CSV table of C-alpha atoms and ligand atoms in Angstrom, one decimal:
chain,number,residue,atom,x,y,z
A,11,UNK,CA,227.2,165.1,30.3
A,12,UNK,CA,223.9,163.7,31.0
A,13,UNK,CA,222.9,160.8,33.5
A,14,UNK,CA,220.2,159.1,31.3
A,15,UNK,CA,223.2,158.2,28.6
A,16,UNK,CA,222.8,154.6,28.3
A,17,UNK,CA,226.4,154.1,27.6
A,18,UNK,CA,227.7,152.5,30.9
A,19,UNK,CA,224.5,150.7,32.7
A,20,UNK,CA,224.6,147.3,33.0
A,21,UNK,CA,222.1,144.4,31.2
A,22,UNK,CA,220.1,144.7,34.3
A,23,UNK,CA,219.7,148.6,34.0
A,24,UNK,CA,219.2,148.3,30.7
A,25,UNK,CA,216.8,145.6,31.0
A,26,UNK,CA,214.7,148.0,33.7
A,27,UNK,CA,215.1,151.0,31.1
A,28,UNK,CA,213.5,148.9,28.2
A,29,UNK,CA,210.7,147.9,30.4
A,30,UNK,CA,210.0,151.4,31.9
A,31,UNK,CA,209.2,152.2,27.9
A,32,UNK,CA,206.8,149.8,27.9
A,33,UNK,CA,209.2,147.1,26.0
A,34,UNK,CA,209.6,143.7,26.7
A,35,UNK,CA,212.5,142.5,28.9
A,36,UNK,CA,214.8,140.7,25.9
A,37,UNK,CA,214.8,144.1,24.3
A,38,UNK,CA,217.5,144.6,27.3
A,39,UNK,CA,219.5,142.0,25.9
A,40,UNK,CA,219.3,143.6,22.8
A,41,UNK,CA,219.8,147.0,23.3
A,42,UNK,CA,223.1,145.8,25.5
A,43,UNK,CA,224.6,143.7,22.4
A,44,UNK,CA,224.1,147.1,19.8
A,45,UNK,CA,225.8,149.5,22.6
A,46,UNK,CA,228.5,147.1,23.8
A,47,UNK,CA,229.5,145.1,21.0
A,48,UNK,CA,228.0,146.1,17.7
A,49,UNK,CA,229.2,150.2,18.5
A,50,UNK,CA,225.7,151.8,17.9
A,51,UNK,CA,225.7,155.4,18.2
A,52,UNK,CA,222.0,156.1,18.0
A,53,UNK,CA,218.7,154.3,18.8
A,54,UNK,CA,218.0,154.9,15.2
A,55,UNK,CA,220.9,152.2,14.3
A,56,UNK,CA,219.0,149.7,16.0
A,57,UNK,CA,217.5,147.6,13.3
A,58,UNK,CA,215.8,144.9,15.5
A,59,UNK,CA,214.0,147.6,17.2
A,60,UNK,CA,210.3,148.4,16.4
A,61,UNK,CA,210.7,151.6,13.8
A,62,UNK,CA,208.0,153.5,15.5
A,63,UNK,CA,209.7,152.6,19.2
A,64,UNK,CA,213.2,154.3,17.4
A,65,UNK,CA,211.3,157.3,16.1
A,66,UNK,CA,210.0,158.1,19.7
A,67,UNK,CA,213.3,157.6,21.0
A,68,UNK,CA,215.2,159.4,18.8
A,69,UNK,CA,216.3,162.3,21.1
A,70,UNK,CA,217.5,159.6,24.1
A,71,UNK,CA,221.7,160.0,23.8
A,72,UNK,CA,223.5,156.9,23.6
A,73,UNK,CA,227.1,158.8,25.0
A,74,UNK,CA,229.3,158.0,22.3
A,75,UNK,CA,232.0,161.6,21.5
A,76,UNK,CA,233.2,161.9,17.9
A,77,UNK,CA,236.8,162.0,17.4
A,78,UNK,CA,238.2,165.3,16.3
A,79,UNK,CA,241.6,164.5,15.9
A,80,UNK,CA,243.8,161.6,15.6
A,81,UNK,CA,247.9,161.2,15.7
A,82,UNK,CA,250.1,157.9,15.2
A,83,UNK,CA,253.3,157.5,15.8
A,84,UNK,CA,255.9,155.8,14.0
A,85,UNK,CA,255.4,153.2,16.5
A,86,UNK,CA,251.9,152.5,15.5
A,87,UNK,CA,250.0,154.5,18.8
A,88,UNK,CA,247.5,156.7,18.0
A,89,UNK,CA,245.9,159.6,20.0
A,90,UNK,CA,242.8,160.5,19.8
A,91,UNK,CA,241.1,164.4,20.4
A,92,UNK,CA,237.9,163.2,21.5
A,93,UNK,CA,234.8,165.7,21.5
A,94,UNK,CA,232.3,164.6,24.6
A,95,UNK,CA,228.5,165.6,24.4
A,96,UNK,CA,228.9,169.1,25.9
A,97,UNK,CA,231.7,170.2,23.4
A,98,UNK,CA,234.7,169.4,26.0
A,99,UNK,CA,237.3,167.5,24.9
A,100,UNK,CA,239.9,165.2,26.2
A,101,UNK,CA,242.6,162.9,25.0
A,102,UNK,CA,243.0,159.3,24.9
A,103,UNK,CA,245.6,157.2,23.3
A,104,UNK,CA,245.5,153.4,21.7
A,105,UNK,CA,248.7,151.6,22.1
A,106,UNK,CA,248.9,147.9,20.0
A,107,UNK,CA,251.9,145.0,20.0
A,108,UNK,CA,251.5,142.2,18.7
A,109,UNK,CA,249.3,140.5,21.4
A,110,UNK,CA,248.1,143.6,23.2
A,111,UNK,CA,245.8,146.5,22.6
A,112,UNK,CA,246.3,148.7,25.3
A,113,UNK,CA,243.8,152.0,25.9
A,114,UNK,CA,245.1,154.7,28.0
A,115,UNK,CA,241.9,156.2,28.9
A,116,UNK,CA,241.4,159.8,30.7
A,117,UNK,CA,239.6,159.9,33.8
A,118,UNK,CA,239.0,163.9,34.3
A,119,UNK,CA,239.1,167.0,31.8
A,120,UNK,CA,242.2,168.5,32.8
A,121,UNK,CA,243.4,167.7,36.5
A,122,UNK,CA,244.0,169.4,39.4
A,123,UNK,CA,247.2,167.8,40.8
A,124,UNK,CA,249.6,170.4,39.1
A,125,UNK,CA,252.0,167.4,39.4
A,126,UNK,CA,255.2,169.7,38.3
A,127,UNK,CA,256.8,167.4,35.2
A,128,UNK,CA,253.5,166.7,33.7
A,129,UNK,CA,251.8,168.4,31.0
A,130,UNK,CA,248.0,167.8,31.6
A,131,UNK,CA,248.1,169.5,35.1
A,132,UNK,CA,249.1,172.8,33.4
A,133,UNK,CA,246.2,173.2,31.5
A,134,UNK,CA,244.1,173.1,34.9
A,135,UNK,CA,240.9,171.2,36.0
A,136,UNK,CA,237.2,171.5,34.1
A,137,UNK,CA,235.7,168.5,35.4
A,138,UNK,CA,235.2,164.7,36.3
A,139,UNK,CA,233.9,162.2,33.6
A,140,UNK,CA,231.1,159.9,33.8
A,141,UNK,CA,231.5,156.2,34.1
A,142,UNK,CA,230.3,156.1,30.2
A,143,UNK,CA,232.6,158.8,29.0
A,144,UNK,CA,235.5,156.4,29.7
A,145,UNK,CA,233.8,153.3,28.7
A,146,UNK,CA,233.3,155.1,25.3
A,147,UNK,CA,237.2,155.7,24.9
A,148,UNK,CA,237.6,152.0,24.9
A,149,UNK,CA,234.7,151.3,22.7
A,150,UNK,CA,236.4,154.1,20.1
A,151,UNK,CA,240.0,152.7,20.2
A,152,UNK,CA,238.4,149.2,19.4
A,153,UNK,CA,236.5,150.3,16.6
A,154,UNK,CA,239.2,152.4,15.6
A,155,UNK,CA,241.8,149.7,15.1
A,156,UNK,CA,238.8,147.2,14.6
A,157,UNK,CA,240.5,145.1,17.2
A,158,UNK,CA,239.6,144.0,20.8
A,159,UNK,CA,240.9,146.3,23.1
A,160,UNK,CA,242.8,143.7,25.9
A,161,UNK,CA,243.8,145.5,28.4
A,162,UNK,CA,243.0,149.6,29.9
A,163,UNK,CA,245.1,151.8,32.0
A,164,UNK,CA,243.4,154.8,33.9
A,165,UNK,CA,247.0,156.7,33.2
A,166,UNK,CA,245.3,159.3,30.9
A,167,UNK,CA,244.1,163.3,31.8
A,168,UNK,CA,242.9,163.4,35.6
A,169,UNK,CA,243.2,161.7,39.3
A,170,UNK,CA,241.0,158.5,39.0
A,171,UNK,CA,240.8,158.2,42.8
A,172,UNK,CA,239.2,162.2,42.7
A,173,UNK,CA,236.8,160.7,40.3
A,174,UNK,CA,236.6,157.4,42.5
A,175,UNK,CA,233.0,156.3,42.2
A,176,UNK,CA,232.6,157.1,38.3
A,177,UNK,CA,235.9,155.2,38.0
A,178,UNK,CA,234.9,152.0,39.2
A,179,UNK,CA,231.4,152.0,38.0
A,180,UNK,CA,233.3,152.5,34.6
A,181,UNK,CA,236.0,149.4,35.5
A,182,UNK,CA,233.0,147.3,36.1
A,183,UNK,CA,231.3,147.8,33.4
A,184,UNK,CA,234.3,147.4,30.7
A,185,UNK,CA,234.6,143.9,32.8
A,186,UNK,CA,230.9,142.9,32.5
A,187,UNK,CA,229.5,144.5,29.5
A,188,UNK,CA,232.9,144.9,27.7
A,189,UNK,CA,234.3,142.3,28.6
A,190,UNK,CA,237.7,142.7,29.5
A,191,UNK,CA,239.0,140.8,32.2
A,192,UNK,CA,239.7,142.9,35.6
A,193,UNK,CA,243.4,141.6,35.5
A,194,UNK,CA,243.8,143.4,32.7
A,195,UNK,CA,242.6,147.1,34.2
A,196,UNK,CA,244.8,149.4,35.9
A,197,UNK,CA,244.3,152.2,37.9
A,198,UNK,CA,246.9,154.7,38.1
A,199,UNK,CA,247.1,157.6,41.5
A,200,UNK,CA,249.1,160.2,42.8
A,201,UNK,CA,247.1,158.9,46.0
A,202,UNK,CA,244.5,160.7,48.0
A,203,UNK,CA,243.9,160.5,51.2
A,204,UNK,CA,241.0,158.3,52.2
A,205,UNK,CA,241.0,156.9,48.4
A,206,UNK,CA,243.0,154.2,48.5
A,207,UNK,CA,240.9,151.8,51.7
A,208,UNK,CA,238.0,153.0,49.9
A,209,UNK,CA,239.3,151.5,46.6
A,210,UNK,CA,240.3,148.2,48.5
A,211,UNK,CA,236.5,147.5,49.9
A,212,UNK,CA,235.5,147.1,46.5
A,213,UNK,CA,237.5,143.8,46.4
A,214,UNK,CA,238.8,144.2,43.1
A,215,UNK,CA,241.0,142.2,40.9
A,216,UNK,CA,242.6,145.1,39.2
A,217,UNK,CA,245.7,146.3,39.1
A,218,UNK,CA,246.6,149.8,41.5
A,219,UNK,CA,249.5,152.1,40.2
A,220,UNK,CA,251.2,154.4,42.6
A,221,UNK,CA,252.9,157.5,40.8
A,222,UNK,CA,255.7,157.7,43.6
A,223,UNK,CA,258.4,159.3,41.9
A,224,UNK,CA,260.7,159.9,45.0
A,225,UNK,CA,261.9,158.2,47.9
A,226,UNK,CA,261.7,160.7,50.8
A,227,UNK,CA,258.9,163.0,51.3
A,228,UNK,CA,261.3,166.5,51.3
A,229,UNK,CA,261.6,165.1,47.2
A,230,UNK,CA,258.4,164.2,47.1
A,231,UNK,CA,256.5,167.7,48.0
A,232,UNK,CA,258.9,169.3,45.2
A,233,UNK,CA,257.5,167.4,42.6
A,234,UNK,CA,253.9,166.5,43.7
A,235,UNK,CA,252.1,169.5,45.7
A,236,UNK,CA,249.5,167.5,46.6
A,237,UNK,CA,252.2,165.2,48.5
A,238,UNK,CA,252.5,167.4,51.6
A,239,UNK,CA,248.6,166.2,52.0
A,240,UNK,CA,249.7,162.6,52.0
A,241,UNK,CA,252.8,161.6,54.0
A,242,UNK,CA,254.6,158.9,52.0
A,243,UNK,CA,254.5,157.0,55.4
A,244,UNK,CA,250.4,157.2,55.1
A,245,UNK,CA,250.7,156.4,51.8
A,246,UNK,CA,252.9,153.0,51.9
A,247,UNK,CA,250.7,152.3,54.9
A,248,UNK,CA,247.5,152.2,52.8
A,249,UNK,CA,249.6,150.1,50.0
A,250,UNK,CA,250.1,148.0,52.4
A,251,UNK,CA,246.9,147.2,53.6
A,252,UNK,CA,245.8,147.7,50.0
A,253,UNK,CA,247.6,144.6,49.2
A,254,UNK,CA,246.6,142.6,52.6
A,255,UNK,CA,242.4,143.1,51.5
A,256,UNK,CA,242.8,142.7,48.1
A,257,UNK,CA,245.9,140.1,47.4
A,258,UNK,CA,247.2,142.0,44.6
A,259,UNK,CA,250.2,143.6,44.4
A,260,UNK,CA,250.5,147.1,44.0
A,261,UNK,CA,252.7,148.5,41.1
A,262,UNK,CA,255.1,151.9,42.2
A,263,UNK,CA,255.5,154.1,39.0
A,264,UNK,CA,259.1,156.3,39.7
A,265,UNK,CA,259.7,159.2,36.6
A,266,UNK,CA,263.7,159.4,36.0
A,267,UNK,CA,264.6,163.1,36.3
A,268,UNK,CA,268.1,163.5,35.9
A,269,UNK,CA,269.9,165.2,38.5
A,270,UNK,CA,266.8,165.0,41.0
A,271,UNK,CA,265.7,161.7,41.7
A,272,UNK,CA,267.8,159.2,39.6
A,273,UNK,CA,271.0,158.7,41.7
A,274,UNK,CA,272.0,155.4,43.4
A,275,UNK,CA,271.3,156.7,47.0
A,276,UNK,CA,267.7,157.4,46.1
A,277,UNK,CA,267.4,153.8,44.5
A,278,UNK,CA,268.7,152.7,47.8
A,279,UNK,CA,266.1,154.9,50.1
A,280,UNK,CA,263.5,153.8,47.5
A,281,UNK,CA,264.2,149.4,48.2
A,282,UNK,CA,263.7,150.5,52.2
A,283,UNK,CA,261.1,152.3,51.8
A,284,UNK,CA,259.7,149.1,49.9
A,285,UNK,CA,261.3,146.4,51.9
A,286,UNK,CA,259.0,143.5,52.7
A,287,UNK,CA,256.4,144.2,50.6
A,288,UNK,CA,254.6,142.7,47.5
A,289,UNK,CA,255.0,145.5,45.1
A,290,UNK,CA,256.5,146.0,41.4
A,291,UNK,CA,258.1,148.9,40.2
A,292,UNK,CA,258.0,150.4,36.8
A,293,UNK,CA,261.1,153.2,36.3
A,294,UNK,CA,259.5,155.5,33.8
A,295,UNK,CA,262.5,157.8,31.9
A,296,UNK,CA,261.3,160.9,32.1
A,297,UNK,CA,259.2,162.8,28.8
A,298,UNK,CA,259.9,165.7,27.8
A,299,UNK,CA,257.1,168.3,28.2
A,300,UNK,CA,258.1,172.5,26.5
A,301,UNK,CA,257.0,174.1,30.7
A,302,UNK,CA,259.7,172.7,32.3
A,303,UNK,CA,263.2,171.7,31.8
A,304,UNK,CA,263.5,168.5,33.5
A,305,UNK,CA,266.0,165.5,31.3
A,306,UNK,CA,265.9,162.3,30.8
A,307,UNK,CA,268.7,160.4,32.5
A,308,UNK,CA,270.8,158.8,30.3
A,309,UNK,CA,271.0,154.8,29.8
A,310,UNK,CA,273.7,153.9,32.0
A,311,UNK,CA,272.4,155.4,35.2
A,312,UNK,CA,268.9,154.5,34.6
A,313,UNK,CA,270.1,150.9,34.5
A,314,UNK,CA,272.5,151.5,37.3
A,315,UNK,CA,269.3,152.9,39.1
A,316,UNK,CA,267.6,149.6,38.4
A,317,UNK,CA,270.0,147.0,39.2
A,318,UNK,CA,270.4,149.1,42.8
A,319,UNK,CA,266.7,147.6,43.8
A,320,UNK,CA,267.4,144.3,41.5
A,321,UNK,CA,270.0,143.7,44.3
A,322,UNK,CA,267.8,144.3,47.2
A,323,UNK,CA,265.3,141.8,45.3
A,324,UNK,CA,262.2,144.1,44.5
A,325,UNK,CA,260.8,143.4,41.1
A,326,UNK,CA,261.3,146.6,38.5
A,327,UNK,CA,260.9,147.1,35.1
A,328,UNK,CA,261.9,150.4,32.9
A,329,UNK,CA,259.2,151.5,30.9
A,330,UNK,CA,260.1,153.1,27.9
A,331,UNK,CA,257.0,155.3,26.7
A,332,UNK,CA,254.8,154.4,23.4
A,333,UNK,CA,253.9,157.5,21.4
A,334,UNK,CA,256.6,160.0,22.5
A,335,UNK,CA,257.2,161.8,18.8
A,336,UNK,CA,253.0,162.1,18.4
A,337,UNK,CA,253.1,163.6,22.5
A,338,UNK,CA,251.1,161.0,23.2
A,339,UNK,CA,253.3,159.4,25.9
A,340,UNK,CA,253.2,159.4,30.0
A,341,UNK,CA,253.1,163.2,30.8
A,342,UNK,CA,252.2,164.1,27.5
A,343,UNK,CA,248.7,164.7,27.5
A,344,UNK,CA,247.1,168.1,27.6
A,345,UNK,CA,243.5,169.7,27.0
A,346,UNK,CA,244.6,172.3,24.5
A,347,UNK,CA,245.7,171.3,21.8
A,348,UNK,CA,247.4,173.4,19.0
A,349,UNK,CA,247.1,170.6,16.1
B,407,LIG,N1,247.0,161.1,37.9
B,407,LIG,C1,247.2,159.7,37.8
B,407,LIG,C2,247.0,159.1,36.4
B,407,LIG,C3,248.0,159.6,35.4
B,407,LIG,S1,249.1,158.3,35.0
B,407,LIG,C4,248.6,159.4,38.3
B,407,LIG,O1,249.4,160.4,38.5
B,407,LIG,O2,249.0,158.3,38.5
B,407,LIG,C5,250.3,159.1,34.1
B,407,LIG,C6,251.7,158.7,34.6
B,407,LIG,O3,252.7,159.3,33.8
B,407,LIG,C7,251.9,159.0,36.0
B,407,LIG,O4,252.7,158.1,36.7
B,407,LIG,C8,252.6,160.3,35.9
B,407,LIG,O5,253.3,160.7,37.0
B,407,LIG,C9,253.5,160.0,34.7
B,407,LIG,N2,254.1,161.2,34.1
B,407,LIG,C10,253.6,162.5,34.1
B,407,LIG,N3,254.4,163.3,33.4
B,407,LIG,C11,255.4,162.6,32.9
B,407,LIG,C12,256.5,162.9,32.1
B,407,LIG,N4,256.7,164.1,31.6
B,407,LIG,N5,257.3,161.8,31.7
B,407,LIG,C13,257.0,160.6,32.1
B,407,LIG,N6,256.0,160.2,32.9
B,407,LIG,C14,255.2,161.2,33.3
């Protein structure tokens, strides 16, 4: 975990850092073209550079982790155990269809939430990434499947919006030295007071998740501790002006628990709670995790659920998780791993 990791700085920072070492300026260029698309993991790699210029260098980290493990699925998704710089690990998952590579990338070690269905929050909180620690996920998936990675979801290990600033220096920089288009980013929150207007002033074109998972705050609290913090009231409010400074619509992610949050009446109190707004949401079924005995609901009532706010005209979609049988699915991912 070091600042000076060049992993994450921009062609201009880059082009600063080359001159600082005496180099001339199009060594920026260079040095940005071996980090970002050509995967260098050392100095040493870089041909183009001077061989005495490497050798002085060769202690300056570059911030790429090693994988330590890796799963797939029968349905092609892989997880990755990734080993960061200081011997801490985290998970990350790759997710491919036929047009899409997906990255789920983590944005903490651990998190603190102790959201009560989820696995990672057991585990506990270590501590926040750096911007280039989650630019390097995205940079491993690609060379992993040797395939452009097209879109990234910050729906991995951690709170992004407790990690805010390393967040979106790390969402600019897989837009402008990556390359993937901001459309195609997603950030993911429980919400945090304060976060979500801080988000919104940086005028991004990405897309904002809200884990909601129930429709009154009584629910809410049961589920997510940190809700009591955060009136669903405040919360909607922010979405709201989220989506007035920003003109994008803001995507409500709702976990299917049977039995606690999945019955028609709560779809109901979940379209008013939405009513007039420019929103999507995305019915996760729940995933089984071994600390808590939670179920899935079964097909008919989560489709009952969705045509509920189908009929009061809000856009929803189920999302049936990737990587369930390798536990790398929604909810699934955890710092200590016994494989
Ligand atoms: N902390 C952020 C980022 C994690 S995103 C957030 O909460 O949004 C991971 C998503 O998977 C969240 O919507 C989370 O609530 C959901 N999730 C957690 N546990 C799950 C489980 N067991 N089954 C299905 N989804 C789960």
């Amino acid at each position: 975990m070091t600042e000076s990791a060049l992993l994450g700085k921009s062609l201009a920072e880059l082009t600063d850092w080359v001159q600082d070492q005496g180099q001339p300026a199009y060594r920026g260029k260079q040095l940005h073209q071996w980090l970002y698309q050509k995967g260098a993991r050392s100095l040493h790699e870089i041909t183009v550079f001077p061989k005495q210029w490497r050798a002085a260098l060769e202690d300056q980290p570059i911030g790429r982790s090693t994988i330590a493990h890796r799963s797939i699925a029968p349905d092609e998704t892989r997880k990755y155990l990734l080993r960061l710089a200081d011997g801490e690990m985290i998970e990350t998952v790759g997710i491919p269809t036929a047009k899409r590579l997906t990255v789920c990338v983590s944005s903490q070690i651990g998190c603190p939430m102790a959201c009560d269905f989820c696995a990672t929050g057991k585990g506990g909180f270590t501590r926040n990434l750096e911007a280039y620690e989650i630019v390097d996920q995205v940079l491993t998936v690609a060379e992993d499947f040797e395939r452009r990675v097209s879109h990234v979801v910050f729906m991995g290990m951690g709170e992004p919006l407790l990690n805010r600033e390393a967040v979106v220096k790390a969402v600019k920089s897989l837009n402008q030295d990556v390359g993937i288009g901001q459309r195609c980013l997603t950030v993911s929150t429980v919400g945090i007071p304060k976060q979500i207007p801080l988000l919104a002033e940086e005028k991004l074109q990405i897309t904002l998740a809200i884990s909601l998972h129930a429709s009154n705050q009584t629910l809410r609290e049961q589920l997510i501790p940190s809700g009591g913090g955060y009136p669903l009231s405040d919360l909607i409010a922010d979405c709201r002006k989220y989506v007035e400074r920003t003109h994008r619509r803001v995507t409500f992610e709702y976990i299917l628990l049977a039995g606690v949050n999945d019955t028609p009446d709560h779809a109901e109190e979940l379209a008013q709670l939405l009513r007039g707004f420019q929103t999507h949401v995305n019915l996760i079924p729940y995933n089984p995790i071994s600390e808590v005995d939670y179920q899935r609901p079964d097909k008919n009532r989560i489709e009952a659920f969705q045509s509920v706010l189908e009929d009061a005209k809000i856009a929803v979609s189920i999302r049936y998780s990737r990587g369930l049988e390798a536990d790398a699915a929604c909810g699934q991912l955890r710092v200590n791993q016994t494989q």
